[in-house]
Short mmCIF file of C-alpha atoms in Angstrom, two decimals:
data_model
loop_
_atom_site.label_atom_id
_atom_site.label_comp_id
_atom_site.label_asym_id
_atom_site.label_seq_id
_atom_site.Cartn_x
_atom_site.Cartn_y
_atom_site.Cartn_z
CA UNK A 1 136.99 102.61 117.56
CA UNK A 2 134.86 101.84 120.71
CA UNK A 3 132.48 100.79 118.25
CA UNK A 4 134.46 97.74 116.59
CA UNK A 5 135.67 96.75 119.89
CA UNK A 6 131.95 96.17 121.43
CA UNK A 7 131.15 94.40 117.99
CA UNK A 8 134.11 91.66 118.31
CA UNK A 9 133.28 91.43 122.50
CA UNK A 10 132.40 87.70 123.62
CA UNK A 11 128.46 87.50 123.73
CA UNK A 12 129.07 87.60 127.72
CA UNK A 13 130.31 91.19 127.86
CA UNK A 14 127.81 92.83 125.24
CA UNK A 15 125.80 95.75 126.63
CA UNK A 16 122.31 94.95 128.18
CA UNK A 17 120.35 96.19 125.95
CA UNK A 18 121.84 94.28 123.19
CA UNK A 19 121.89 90.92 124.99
CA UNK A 20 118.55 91.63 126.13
CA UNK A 21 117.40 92.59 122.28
CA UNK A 22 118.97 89.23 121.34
CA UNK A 23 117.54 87.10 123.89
CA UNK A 24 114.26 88.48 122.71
CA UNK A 25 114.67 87.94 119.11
CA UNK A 26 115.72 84.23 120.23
CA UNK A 27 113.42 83.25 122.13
CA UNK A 28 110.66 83.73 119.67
CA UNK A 29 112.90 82.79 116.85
CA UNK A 30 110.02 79.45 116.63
CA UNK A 31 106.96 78.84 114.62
CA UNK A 32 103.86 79.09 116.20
CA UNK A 33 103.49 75.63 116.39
CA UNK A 34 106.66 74.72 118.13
CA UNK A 35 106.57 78.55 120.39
CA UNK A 36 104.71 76.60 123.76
CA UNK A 37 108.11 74.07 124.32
CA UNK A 38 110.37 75.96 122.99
CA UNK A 39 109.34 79.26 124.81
CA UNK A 40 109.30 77.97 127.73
CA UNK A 41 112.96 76.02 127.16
CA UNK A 42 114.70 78.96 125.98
CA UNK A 43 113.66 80.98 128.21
CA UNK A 44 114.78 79.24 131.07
CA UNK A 45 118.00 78.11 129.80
CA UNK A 46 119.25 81.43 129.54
CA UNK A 47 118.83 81.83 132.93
CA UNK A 48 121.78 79.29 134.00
CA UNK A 49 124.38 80.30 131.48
CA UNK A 50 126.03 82.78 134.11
CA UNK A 51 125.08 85.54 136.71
CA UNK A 52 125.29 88.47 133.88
CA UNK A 53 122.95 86.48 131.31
CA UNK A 54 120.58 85.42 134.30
CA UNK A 55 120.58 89.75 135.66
CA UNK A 56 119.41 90.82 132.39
CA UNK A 57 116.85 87.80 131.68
CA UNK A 58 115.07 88.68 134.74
CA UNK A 59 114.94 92.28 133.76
CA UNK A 60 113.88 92.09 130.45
CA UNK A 61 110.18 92.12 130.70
CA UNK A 62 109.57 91.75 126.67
CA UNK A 63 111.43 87.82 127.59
CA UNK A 64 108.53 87.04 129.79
CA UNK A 65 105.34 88.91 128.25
CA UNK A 66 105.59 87.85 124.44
CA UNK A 67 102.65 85.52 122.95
CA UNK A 68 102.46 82.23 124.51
CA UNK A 69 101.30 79.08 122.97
CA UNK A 70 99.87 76.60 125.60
CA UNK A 71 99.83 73.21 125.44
CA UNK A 72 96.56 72.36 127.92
CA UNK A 73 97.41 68.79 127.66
CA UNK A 74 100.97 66.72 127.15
CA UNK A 75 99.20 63.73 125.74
CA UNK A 76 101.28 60.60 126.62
CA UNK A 77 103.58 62.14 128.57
CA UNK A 78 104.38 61.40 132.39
CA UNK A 79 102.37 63.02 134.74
CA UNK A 80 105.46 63.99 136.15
CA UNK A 81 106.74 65.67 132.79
CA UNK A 82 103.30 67.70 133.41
CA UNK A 83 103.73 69.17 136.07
CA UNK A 84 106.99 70.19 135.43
CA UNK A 85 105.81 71.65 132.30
CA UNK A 86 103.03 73.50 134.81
CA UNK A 87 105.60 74.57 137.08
CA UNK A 88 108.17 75.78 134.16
CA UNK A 89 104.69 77.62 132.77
CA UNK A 90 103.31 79.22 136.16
CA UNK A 91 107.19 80.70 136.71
CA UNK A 92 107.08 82.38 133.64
CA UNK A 93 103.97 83.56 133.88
CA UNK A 94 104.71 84.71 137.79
CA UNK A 95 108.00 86.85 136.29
CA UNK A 96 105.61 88.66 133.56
CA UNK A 97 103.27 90.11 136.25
CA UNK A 98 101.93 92.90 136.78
CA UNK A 99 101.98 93.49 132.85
CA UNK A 100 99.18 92.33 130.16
CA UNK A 101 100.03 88.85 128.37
CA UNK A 102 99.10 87.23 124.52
CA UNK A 103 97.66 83.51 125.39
CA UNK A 104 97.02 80.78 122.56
CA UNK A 105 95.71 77.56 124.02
CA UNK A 106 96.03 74.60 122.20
CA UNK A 107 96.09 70.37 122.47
CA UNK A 108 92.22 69.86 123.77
CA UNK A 109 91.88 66.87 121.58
CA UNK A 110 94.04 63.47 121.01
CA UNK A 111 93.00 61.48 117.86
CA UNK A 112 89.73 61.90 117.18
CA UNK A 113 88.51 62.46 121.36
CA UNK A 114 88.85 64.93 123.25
CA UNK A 115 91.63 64.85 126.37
CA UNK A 116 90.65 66.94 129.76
CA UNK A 117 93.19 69.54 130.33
CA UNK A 118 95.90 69.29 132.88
CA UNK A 119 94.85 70.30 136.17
CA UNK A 120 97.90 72.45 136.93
CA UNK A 121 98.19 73.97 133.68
CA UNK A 122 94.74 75.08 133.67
CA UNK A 123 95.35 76.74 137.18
CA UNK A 124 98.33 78.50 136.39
CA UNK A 125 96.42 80.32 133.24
CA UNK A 126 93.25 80.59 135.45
CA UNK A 127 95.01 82.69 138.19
CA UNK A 128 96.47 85.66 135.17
CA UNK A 129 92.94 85.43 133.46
CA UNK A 130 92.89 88.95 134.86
CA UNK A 131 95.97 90.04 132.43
CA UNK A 132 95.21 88.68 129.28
CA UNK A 133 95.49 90.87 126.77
CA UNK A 134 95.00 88.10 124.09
CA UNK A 135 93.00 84.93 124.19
CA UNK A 136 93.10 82.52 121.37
CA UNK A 137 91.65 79.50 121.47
CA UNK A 138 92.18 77.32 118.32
CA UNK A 139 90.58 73.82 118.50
CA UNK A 140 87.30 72.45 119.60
CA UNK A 141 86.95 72.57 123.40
CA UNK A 142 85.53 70.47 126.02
CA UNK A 143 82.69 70.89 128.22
CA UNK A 144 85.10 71.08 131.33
CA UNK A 145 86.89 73.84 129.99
CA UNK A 146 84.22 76.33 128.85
CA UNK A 147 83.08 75.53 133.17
CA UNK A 148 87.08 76.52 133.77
CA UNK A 149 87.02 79.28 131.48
CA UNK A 150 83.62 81.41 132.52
CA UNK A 151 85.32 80.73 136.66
CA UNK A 152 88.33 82.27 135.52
CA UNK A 153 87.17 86.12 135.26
CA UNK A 154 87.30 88.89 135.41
CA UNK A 155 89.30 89.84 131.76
CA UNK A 156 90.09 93.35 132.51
CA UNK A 157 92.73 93.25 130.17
CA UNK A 158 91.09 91.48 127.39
CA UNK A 159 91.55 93.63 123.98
CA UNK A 160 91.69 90.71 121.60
CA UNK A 161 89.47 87.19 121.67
CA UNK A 162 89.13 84.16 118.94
CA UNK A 163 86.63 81.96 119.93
CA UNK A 164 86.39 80.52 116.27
CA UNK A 165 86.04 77.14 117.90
CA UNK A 166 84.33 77.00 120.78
CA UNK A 167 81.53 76.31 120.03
CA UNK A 168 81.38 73.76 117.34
CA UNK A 169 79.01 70.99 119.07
CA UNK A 170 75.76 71.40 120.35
CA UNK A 171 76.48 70.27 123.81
CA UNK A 172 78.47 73.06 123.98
CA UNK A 173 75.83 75.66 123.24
CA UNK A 174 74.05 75.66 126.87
CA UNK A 175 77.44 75.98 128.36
CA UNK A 176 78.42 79.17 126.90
CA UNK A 177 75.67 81.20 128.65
CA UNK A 178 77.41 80.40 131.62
CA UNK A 179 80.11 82.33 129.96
CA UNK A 180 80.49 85.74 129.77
CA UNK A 181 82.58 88.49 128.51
CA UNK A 182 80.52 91.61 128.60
CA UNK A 183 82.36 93.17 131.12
CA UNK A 184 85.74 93.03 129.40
CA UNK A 185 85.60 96.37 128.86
CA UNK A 186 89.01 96.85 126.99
CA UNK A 187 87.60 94.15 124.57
CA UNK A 188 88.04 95.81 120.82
CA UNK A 189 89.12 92.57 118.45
CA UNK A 190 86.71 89.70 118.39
CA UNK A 191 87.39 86.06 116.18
CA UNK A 192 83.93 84.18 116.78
CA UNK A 193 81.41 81.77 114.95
CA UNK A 194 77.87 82.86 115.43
CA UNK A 195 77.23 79.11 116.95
CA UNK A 196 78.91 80.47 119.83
CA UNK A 197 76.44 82.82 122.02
CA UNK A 198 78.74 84.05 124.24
CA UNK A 199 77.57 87.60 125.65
CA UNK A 200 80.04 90.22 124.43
CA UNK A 201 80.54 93.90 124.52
CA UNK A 202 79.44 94.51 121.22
CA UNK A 203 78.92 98.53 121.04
CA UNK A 204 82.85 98.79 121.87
CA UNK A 205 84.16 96.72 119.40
CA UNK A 206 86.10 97.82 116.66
CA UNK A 207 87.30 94.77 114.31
CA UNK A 208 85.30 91.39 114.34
CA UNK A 209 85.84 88.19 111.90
CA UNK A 210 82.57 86.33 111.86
CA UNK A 211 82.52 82.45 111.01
CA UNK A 212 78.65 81.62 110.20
CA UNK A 213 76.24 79.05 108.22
CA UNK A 214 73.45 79.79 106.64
CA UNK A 215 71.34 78.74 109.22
CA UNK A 216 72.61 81.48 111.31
CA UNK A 217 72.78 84.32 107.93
CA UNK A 218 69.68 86.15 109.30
CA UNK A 219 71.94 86.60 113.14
CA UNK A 220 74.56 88.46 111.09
CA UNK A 221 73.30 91.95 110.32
CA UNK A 222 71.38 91.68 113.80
CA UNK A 223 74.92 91.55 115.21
CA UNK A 224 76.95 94.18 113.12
CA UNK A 225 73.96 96.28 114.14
CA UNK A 226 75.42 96.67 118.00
CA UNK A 227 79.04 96.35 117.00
CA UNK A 228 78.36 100.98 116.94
CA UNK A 229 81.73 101.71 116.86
CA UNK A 230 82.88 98.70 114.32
CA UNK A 231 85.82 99.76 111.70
CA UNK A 232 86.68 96.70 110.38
CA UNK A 233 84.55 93.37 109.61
CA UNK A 234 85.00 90.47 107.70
CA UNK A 235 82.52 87.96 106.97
CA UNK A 236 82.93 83.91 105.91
CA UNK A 237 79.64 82.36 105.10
CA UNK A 238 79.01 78.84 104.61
CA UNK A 239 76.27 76.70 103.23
CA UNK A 240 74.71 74.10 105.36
CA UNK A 241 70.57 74.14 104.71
CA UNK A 242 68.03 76.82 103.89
CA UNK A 243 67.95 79.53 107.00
CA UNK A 244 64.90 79.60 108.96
CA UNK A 245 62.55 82.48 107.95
CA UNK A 246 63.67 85.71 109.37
CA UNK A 247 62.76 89.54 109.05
CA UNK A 248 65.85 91.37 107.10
CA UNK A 249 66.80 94.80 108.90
CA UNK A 250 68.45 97.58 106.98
CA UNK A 251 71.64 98.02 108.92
CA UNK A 252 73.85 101.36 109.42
CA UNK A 253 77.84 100.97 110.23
CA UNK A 254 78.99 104.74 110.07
CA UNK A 255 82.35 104.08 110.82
CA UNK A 256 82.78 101.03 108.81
CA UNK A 257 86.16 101.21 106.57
CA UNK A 258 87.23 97.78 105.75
CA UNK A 259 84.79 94.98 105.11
CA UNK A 260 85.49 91.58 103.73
CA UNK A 261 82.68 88.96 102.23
CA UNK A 262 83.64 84.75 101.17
CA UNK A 263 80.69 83.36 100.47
CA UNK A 264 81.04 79.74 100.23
CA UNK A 265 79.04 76.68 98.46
CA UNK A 266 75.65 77.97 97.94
CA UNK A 267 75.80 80.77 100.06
CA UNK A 268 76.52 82.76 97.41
CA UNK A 269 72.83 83.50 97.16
CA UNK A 270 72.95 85.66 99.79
CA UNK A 271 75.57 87.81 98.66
CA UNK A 272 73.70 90.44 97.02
CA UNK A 273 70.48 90.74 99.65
CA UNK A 274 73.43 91.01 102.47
CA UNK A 275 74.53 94.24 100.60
CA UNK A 276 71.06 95.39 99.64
CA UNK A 277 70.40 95.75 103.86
CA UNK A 278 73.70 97.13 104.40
CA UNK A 279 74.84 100.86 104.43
CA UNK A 280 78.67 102.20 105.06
CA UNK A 281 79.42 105.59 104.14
CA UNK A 282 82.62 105.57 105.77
CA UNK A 283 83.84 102.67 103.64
CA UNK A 284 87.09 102.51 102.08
CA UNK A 285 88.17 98.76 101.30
CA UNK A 286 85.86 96.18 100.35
CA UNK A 287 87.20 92.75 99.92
CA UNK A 288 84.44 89.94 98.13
CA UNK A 289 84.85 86.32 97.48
CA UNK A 290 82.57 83.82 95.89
CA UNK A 291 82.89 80.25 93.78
CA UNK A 292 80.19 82.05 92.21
CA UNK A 293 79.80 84.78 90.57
CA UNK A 294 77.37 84.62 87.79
CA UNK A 295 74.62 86.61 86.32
CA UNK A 296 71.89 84.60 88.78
CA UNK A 297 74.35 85.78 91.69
CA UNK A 298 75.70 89.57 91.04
CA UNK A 299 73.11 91.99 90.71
CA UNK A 300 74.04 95.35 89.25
CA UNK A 301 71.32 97.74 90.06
CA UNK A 302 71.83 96.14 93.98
CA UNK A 303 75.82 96.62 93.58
CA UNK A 304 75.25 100.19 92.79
CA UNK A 305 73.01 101.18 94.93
CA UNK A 306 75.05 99.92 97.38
CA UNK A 307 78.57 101.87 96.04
CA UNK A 308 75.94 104.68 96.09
CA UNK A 309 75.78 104.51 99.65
CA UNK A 310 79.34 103.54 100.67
CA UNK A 311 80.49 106.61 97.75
CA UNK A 312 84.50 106.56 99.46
CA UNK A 313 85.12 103.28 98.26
CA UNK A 314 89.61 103.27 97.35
CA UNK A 315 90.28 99.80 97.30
CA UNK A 316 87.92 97.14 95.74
CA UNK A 317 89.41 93.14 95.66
CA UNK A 318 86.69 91.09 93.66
CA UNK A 319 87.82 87.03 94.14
CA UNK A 320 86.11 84.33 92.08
CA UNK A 321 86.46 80.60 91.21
CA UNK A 322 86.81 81.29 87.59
CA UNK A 323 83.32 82.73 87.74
CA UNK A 324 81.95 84.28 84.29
CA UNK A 325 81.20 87.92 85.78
CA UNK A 326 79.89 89.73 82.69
CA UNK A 327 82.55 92.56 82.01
CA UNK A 328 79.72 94.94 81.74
CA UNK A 329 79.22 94.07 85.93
CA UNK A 330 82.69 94.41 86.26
CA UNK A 331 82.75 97.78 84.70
CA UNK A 332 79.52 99.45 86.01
CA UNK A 333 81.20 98.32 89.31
CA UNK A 334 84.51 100.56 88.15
CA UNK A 335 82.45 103.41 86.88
CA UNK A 336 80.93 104.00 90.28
CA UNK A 337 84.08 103.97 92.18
CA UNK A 338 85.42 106.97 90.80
CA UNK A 339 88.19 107.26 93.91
CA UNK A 340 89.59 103.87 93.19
CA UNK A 341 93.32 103.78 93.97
CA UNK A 342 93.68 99.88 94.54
CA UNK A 343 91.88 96.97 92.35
CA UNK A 344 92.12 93.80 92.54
CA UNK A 345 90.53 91.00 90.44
CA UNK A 346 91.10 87.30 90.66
CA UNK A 347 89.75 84.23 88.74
CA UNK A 348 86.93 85.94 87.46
CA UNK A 349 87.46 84.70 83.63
CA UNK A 350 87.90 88.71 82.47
CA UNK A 351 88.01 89.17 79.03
CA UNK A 352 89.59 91.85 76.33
CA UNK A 353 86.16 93.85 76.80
CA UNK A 354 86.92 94.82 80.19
CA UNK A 355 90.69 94.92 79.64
CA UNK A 356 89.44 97.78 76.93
CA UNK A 357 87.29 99.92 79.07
CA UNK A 358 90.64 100.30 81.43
CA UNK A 359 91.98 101.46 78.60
CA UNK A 360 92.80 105.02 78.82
CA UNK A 361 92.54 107.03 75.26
CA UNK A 362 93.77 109.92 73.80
CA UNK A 363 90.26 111.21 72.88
CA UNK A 364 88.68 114.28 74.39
CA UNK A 365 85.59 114.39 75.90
CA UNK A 366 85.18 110.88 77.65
CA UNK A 367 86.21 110.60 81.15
CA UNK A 368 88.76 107.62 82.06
CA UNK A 369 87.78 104.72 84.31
CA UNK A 370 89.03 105.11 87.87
CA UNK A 371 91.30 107.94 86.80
CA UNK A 372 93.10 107.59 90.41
CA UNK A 373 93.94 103.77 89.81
CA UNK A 374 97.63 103.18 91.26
CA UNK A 375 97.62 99.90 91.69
CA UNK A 376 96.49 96.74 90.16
CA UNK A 377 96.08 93.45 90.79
CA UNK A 378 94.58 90.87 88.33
CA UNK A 379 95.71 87.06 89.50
CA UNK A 380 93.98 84.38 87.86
CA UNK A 381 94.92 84.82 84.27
CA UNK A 382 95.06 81.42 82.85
CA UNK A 383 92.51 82.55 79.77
CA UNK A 384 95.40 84.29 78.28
CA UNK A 385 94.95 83.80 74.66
CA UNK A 386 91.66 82.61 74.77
CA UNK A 387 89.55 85.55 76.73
CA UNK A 388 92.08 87.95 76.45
CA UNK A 389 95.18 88.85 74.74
CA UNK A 390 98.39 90.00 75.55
CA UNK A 391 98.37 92.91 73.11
CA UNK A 392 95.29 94.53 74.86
CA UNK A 393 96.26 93.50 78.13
CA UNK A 394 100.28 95.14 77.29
CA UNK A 395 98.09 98.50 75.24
CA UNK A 396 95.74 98.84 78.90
CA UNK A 397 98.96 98.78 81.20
CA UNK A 398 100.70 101.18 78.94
CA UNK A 399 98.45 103.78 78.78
CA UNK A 400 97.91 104.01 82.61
CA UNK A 401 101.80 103.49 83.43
CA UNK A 402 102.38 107.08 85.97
CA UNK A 403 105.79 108.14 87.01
CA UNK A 404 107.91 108.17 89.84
CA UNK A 405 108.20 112.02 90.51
CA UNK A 406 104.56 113.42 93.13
CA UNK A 407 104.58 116.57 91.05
CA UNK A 408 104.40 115.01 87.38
CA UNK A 409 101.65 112.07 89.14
CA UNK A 410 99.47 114.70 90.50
CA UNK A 411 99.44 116.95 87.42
CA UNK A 412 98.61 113.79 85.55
CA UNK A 413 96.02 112.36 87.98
CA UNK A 414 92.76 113.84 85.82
CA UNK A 415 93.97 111.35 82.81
CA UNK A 416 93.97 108.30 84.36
CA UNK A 417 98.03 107.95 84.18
CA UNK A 418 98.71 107.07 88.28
CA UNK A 419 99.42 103.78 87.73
CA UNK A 420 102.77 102.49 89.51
CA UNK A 421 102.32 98.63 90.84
CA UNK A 422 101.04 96.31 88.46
CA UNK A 423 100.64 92.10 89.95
CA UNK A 424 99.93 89.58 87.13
CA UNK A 425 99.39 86.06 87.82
CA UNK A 426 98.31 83.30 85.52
CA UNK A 427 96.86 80.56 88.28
CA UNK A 428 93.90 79.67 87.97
CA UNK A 429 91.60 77.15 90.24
CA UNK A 430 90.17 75.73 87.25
CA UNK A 431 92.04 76.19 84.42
CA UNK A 432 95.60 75.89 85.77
CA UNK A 433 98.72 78.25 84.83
CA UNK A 434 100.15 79.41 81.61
CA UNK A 435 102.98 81.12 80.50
CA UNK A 436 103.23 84.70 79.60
CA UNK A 437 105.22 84.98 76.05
CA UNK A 438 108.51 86.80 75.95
CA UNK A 439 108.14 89.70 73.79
CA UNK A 440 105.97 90.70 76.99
CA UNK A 441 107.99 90.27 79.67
CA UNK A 442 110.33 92.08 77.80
CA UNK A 443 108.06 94.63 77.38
CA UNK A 444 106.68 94.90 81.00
CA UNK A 445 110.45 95.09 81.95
CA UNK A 446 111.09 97.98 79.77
CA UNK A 447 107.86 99.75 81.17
CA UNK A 448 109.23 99.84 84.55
CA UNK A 449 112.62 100.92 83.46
CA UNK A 450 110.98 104.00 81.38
CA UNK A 451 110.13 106.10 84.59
CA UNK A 452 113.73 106.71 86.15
CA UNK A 453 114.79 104.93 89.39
CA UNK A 454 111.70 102.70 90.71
CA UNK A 455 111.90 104.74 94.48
CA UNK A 456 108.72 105.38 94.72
CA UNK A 457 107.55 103.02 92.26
CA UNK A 458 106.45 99.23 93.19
CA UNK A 459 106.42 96.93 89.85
CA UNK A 460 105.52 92.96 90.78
CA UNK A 461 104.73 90.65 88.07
CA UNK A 462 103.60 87.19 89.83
CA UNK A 463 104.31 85.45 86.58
CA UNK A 464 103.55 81.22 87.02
CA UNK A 465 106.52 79.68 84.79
CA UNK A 466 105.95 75.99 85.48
#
C-alpha cells in the first residue's frame, strides 16, 4: 500500500534517490549536440524550483560529473552572454570537484575561419585539466589553443583522449611538440591521426583508433609496436600519394583481440602487406573494409598465413563496395577459421558457390565449414537472382538452423547445426535494394518458429522492402 501511495506523491515529496535518479536521467535527456546549453540550463534550473529540489541537486554528484559538451566560443553572442555562460560553466564544474569529469570541446571555427576561444571559458576548463577523465576534441583547432592546452597539465586523470583533429594543418605540427601527454599515466583509450605527433604513453595503452594517409602507412606498425599492452585497435587508412620509402618491421601484439582495417581509395594496396608484417595470436575479432577487394588486392596464401598466426580467430566481418572477392578467397578464409562463431559479409557480390560450401550435408566423411558458426550476417544482397538464389541461400540456412535448448546445441556442435541469428539485407552501394520473394519470408518465418520459444534464440532478417 505504501508503495502506490509514494507512486501517486507530487514530484516534490518523492524520495531522494528517486528525484535524484530523475534529475539525472533529465538532465542528459539531450543529444550530444544540444548537451553544452542544455546541460548547463537544466542543471541550474533545478536548483530554484524549491529548497528540497535544490538539497538533493547539490548532493547528487552524478548531476554535476556526467559528459560535458563545451562550447569554447558563443559566436555572435554578447560578450556579456559569455561570460555568463563561463560563469554558469566554472560553477558546475566547481560543484563536481574533487571527482574525475568527461570533457568534449567544440565551436573552434565560424564559417570557414577559425574563432579564438573565450578567454573565461578556456580558464575555467584549464584549472580541472587535472580531473579529466575524458578529453574529446572534435574540430580543427587553433594555434592558440594547442599553447592553452600543453599549459594546462598535468592530466592525472586522463583515461580516454580523441585528438582526431588536432592536427589537421601543418602549422599545427611544430606546436604539438610543445604538447605532451606522456605522463598521463591513467591514459588507456587513445582517438588520434598519425599527423598529430603528440608524445603519448604508448606501452600502457589498451584501445587506440588510428586516422592515417598513406603518406604516414609506414608510421603505423612502428606505433602498434609500443602500444605492449594494446587489446583493441582499429585502423582507417586513406589515400593521398605514394608513401615515402620506408623499411617494413614484422610487428608482435600478444594481447591483441579486436582489430579493425577500412582501407580507403587506393589504399587498398596496402591491405595485404599490413597483414603480412603483422602477428596476433591472441586475436579474436577481426573487422576489414575495403572499396576493393579484388583478386589484384586479397592475397590468399598472405591471408592464411596470417589466420595461421592469429589461429583464435571467433568473429570475422569482411565489408566491401560490391567487390568481386572470388568465393574460393572467401572460403579458404572460412576453412582456416575453424572456431568461427560470428561472420559477417557485406557487399562483397557472393555468389551460390560460396552459399554451397556453407552448406552443411548429410554425407560422412567431410568436415563442415565453421562447424561452430552461430551467427550470421550477410548485408549487401542486391545480386539476389542473379549471383545467387534464394533456393540455395533458404537450403544453406536450413541445414545450419541449431536449437534453442544448450544441451541439444552442444551435442550438435561437431555437425555444423549452431546456428541461431541469421541478418539478411539486400542494400547494396552499387546495385541498390531488392526484394526478397514471399514464399521465403514465409519460409524464414517458419524456421524460427520450428525450434520452440525463441529465448535463447536471436532471428533478425534486415529485409529492404522499398
Amino acid at each position: 500500500m505504501s508503495e502506490a501511495i509514494e507512486a501517486f506523491s507530487p514530484i516534490f515529496a518523492l524520495p531522494f534517490e528517486l528525484l535524484a535518479k530523475i534529475f539525472v536521467l533529465g538532465v542528459g535527456s539531450h543529444s550530444d549536440s544540444e548537451l553544452d546549453s542544455y546541460r548547463l540550463q537544466d542543471t541550474y534550473r533545478v536548483l530554484h524550483v524549491c529548497s528540497h529540489w535544490r538539497n538533493v541537486a547539490i548532493q547528487t554528484r552524478q548531476l554535476w560529473t556526467g559528459p560535458l559538451t563545451v562550447s569554447v566560443s558563443l559566436g555572435r553572442r554578447s560578450e556579456a552572454k559569455e561570460r555568463a555562460y563561463a560563469e554558469a560553466l566554472q560553477g558546475l564544474l566547481a560543484r563536481s570537484e574533487p571527482l574525475p569529469i568527461s570533457i568534449c570541446l567544440r565551436n573552434f571555427r565560424s564559417s570557414s575561419s577559425f574563432v579564438e576561444p573565450n578567454v573565461h571559458i578556456m580558464r575555467a576548463l584549464a584549472e580541472t585539466s587535472s580531473r579529466w577523465r575524458s578529453l574529446r576534441i572534435r574540430e580543427t583547432v587553433p594555434e592558440s589553443f594547442i599553447k592553452t592546452l600543453a599549459e594546462s597539465g598535468p592530466f592525472s586523470c586522463l583515461e580516454e583522449l580523441d585528438l582526431r583533429r588536432v592536427s589537421r594543418h601543418a602549422q599545427l605540427v611544430k606546436l604539438a611538440f610543445a604538447l605532451s601527454f606522456s605522463s598521463a599515466l591513467r591514459l588507456r583509450k587513445l582517438t588520434i591521426d598519425l599527423e598529430c605527433r603528440v608524445p603519448m604513453p604508448w606501452a600502457l595503452l589498451s584501445e587506440v583508433h588510428i586516422f592515417a594517409t598513406s603518406q604516414h602507412y609506414g608510421n603505423i606498425l612502428g606505433v602498434l609496436a609500443q602500444c605492449a599492452n594494446l587489446l583493441k585497435a582499429s585502423i582507417v587508412l586513406s589515400a593521398l600519394s605514394e608513401p615515402p620509402p620506408f623499411r617494413p618491421t614484422d610487428t608482435s601484439l600478444n594481447h591483441l583481440e579486436s582489430l579493425s582495417l577500412t582501407f580507403v581509395g587506393e589504399s587498398e594496396k596496402f591491405f595485404m602487406p599490413f597483414l603480412v608484417r603483422l602477428s596476433a595470436p591472441a586475436l579474436e575479432s577481426l573487422s576489414l573494409a575495403c572499396e576493393t577487394l579484388e583478386d589484384a588486392i586479397w592475397d590468399n596464401l598472405s591471408f592464411t598465413n596470417f589466420q595461421t598466426r592469429s589461429p583464435n580467430i571467433t568473429n570475422l566481418d569482411i565489408s566491401g563496395n560490391s567487390s568481386p572477392i572470388p568465393s574460393s578467397s572467401l572460403i579458404s578464409a572460412l576453412t582456416h577459421s575453424p572456431l568461427l562463431t560470428h561472420l559477417r559479409v557485406n557487399d562483397c557480390s557472393i555468389n551460390d558457390t560460396f552459399l554451397r560450401a556453407l552448406t552443411l550435408r548429410e554425407e560422412a566423411g567431410s568436415p563442415p565449414l565453421v562447424p561452430w558458426l552461430y551467427s550470421l550476417s550477410l548485408t549487401g544482397l542486391a545480386d539476389v537472382g542473379i549471383c545467387i538464389s534464394e533456393d540455395v541461400l533458404k537450403r544453406m540456412i536450413e541445414s545450419r538452423w541449431g536449437y534453442s535448448d544448450s544441451d541439444a546445441l552442444m551435442s550438435d556442435a561437431r555437425s555444423g547445426r549452431c546456428l541461431q541469428k541469421v541478418v539478411l539485407g539486400g542494400e547494396s552501394a552499387i546495385h541498390g535494394s531488392f526484394r526478397f520473394s514471399e514464399d521465403f519470408m514465409n519460409a524464414m518465418k517458419n524456421l524460427q518458429g520450428s525450434t520452440g520459444p525463441p529465448s535463447s534464440i536471436e532471428f533478425v532478417e534486415e529485409i529492404l522492402l522499398r
